[in-house]
Every structure is written in structure tokens, then in C-alpha cells.
Amino acid sequence: MQRYLFKVGPIDLAGPLLPGIVDFFEEGAAAGKGVLELIGNDVAAFCDDLVKDTPTYADAVQESISGRPGTDER
């Protein structure tokens, strides 16, 4: 998850997302659940769902490449 979120993840990971992830895992651990029980076998899909409504580094790169208005044209 860390590699995925740091490479592709949200621009503002330290915002409400990170504390929410920590709370999610703490609650799962308190209930005696393992990580894969909480997120499933597809870690990337879980991470995609976490960041689906937030701007990501991948979005920023794509916008800069496409030359959309509001970005530097190269």
C-alpha cells in the first residue's frame, strides 16, 4: 500500500485520508482481523477505491502531458 500510495496516490495524503486509513486498520486489528481480511487480495484495487475522489500524482502528470487548460504546455 505504501509504495502504491506514494507513487500514484493522492497529492494530499496527509489530509483526512491517512488518519482514516490508520483508524480503519486499528479498528480491524481490535476486531482481530488480518490485513487481507480487511482489504481483500487486490491491494491495488483497494488503494484505487481509497483515492477515487481525490487528485492524485498520476492525475497531475496526465494533465501536464495533455496540455489541458490551467497546466503548462510543453
PDB file of C-alpha atoms in Angstrom:
ATOM      1  CA  MET A   1       0.000   0.000   0.000  1.00  0.00           C
ATOM      2  CA  GLN A   2       2.773   2.405   0.901  1.00  0.00           C
ATOM      3  CA  ARG A   3       4.557   2.051  -2.441  1.00  0.00           C
ATOM      4  CA  TYR A   4       1.326   2.338  -4.360  1.00  0.00           C
ATOM      5  CA  LEU A   5       0.067   5.376  -2.483  1.00  0.00           C
ATOM      6  CA  PHE A   6       3.411   7.160  -2.605  1.00  0.00           C
ATOM      7  CA  LYS A   7       3.787   6.633  -6.366  1.00  0.00           C
ATOM      8  CA  VAL A   8       0.233   7.020  -7.616  1.00  0.00           C
ATOM      9  CA  GLY A   9      -1.627   8.175  -4.590  1.00  0.00           C
ATOM     10  CA  PRO A  10      -3.232  11.365  -3.513  1.00  0.00           C
ATOM     11  CA  ILE A  11      -1.389  14.648  -3.597  1.00  0.00           C
ATOM     12  CA  ASP A  12      -2.598  15.373  -0.060  1.00  0.00           C
ATOM     13  CA  LEU A  13      -2.023  12.016   1.647  1.00  0.00           C
ATOM     14  CA  ALA A  14      -1.501  13.732   4.992  1.00  0.00           C
ATOM     15  CA  GLY A  15      -5.017  15.212   4.799  1.00  0.00           C
ATOM     16  CA  PRO A  16      -8.022  13.234   6.010  1.00  0.00           C
ATOM     17  CA  LEU A  17      -7.045  10.110   4.062  1.00  0.00           C
ATOM     18  CA  LEU A  18      -4.075   8.948   6.139  1.00  0.00           C
ATOM     19  CA  PRO A  19      -5.782   9.250   9.538  1.00  0.00           C
ATOM     20  CA  GLY A  20      -8.780   7.415   8.053  1.00  0.00           C
ATOM     21  CA  ILE A  21      -6.556   4.556   6.896  1.00  0.00           C
ATOM     22  CA  VAL A  22      -4.914   4.324  10.311  1.00  0.00           C
ATOM     23  CA  ASP A  23      -8.303   4.270  12.052  1.00  0.00           C
ATOM     24  CA  PHE A  24      -9.551   1.594   9.629  1.00  0.00           C
ATOM     25  CA  PHE A  25      -6.622  -0.705  10.409  1.00  0.00           C
ATOM     26  CA  GLU A  26      -6.754  -0.022  14.147  1.00  0.00           C
ATOM     27  CA  GLU A  27     -10.437  -0.953  14.236  1.00  0.00           C
ATOM     28  CA  GLY A  28      -9.744  -4.083  12.201  1.00  0.00           C
ATOM     29  CA  ALA A  29      -6.901  -5.108  14.484  1.00  0.00           C
ATOM     30  CA  ALA A  30      -9.098  -4.531  17.539  1.00  0.00           C
ATOM     31  CA  ALA A  31     -11.674  -6.850  15.959  1.00  0.00           C
ATOM     32  CA  GLY A  32      -8.950  -9.474  15.430  1.00  0.00           C
ATOM     33  CA  LYS A  33      -8.934  -9.210  11.635  1.00  0.00           C
ATOM     34  CA  GLY A  34      -5.862  -9.545   9.459  1.00  0.00           C
ATOM     35  CA  VAL A  35      -4.915  -7.065   6.764  1.00  0.00           C
ATOM     36  CA  LEU A  36      -6.121  -9.206   3.861  1.00  0.00           C
ATOM     37  CA  GLU A  37      -9.425  -9.798   5.639  1.00  0.00           C
ATOM     38  CA  LEU A  38      -9.863  -6.018   5.715  1.00  0.00           C
ATOM     39  CA  ILE A  39      -8.699  -5.045   2.244  1.00  0.00           C
ATOM     40  CA  GLY A  40      -9.008  -8.235   0.197  1.00  0.00           C
ATOM     41  CA  ASN A  41      -6.399  -9.821  -2.051  1.00  0.00           C
ATOM     42  CA  ASP A  42      -6.248  -6.996  -4.599  1.00  0.00           C
ATOM     43  CA  VAL A  43      -4.277  -4.290  -2.807  1.00  0.00           C
ATOM     44  CA  ALA A  44      -4.210  -2.007  -5.861  1.00  0.00           C
ATOM     45  CA  ALA A  45      -7.998  -2.131  -6.207  1.00  0.00           C
ATOM     46  CA  PHE A  46      -8.359  -1.278  -2.524  1.00  0.00           C
ATOM     47  CA  CYS A  47      -5.986   1.668  -2.925  1.00  0.00           C
ATOM     48  CA  ASP A  48      -7.750   2.809  -6.115  1.00  0.00           C
ATOM     49  CA  ASP A  49     -11.009   2.886  -4.208  1.00  0.00           C
ATOM     50  CA  LEU A  50      -9.411   4.929  -1.418  1.00  0.00           C
ATOM     51  CA  VAL A  51      -8.201   7.652  -3.779  1.00  0.00           C
ATOM     52  CA  LYS A  52     -11.010   7.616  -6.334  1.00  0.00           C
ATOM     53  CA  ASP A  53     -12.337  11.059  -5.357  1.00  0.00           C
ATOM     54  CA  THR A  54      -9.043  12.823  -4.670  1.00  0.00           C
ATOM     55  CA  PRO A  55      -6.476  14.377  -7.027  1.00  0.00           C
ATOM     56  CA  THR A  56      -3.512  12.053  -7.473  1.00  0.00           C
ATOM     57  CA  TYR A  57       0.050  12.448  -8.695  1.00  0.00           C
ATOM     58  CA  ALA A  58      -0.954  10.364 -11.705  1.00  0.00           C
ATOM     59  CA  ASP A  59      -3.729  12.888 -12.491  1.00  0.00           C
ATOM     60  CA  ALA A  60      -1.270  15.788 -12.228  1.00  0.00           C
ATOM     61  CA  VAL A  61       1.189  14.099 -14.583  1.00  0.00           C
ATOM     62  CA  GLN A  62      -1.547  13.253 -17.072  1.00  0.00           C
ATOM     63  CA  GLU A  63      -2.811  16.841 -17.037  1.00  0.00           C
ATOM     64  CA  SER A  64       0.678  18.215 -17.627  1.00  0.00           C
ATOM     65  CA  ILE A  65       1.226  15.826 -20.531  1.00  0.00           C
ATOM     66  CA  SER A  66      -2.122  16.505 -22.152  1.00  0.00           C
ATOM     67  CA  GLY A  67      -1.738  20.269 -22.053  1.00  0.00           C
ATOM     68  CA  ARG A  68      -5.153  20.854 -20.546  1.00  0.00           C
ATOM     69  CA  PRO A  69      -6.074  24.446 -19.702  1.00  0.00           C
ATOM     70  CA  GLY A  70      -4.546  25.503 -16.444  1.00  0.00           C
ATOM     71  CA  THR A  71      -1.418  23.430 -16.969  1.00  0.00           C
ATOM     72  CA  ASP A  72       1.911  24.311 -18.530  1.00  0.00           C
ATOM     73  CA  GLU A  73       2.003  23.341 -22.191  1.00  0.00           C
ATOM     74  CA  ARG A  74       5.165  21.545 -23.142  1.00  0.00           C
TER      75      ARG A  74
END
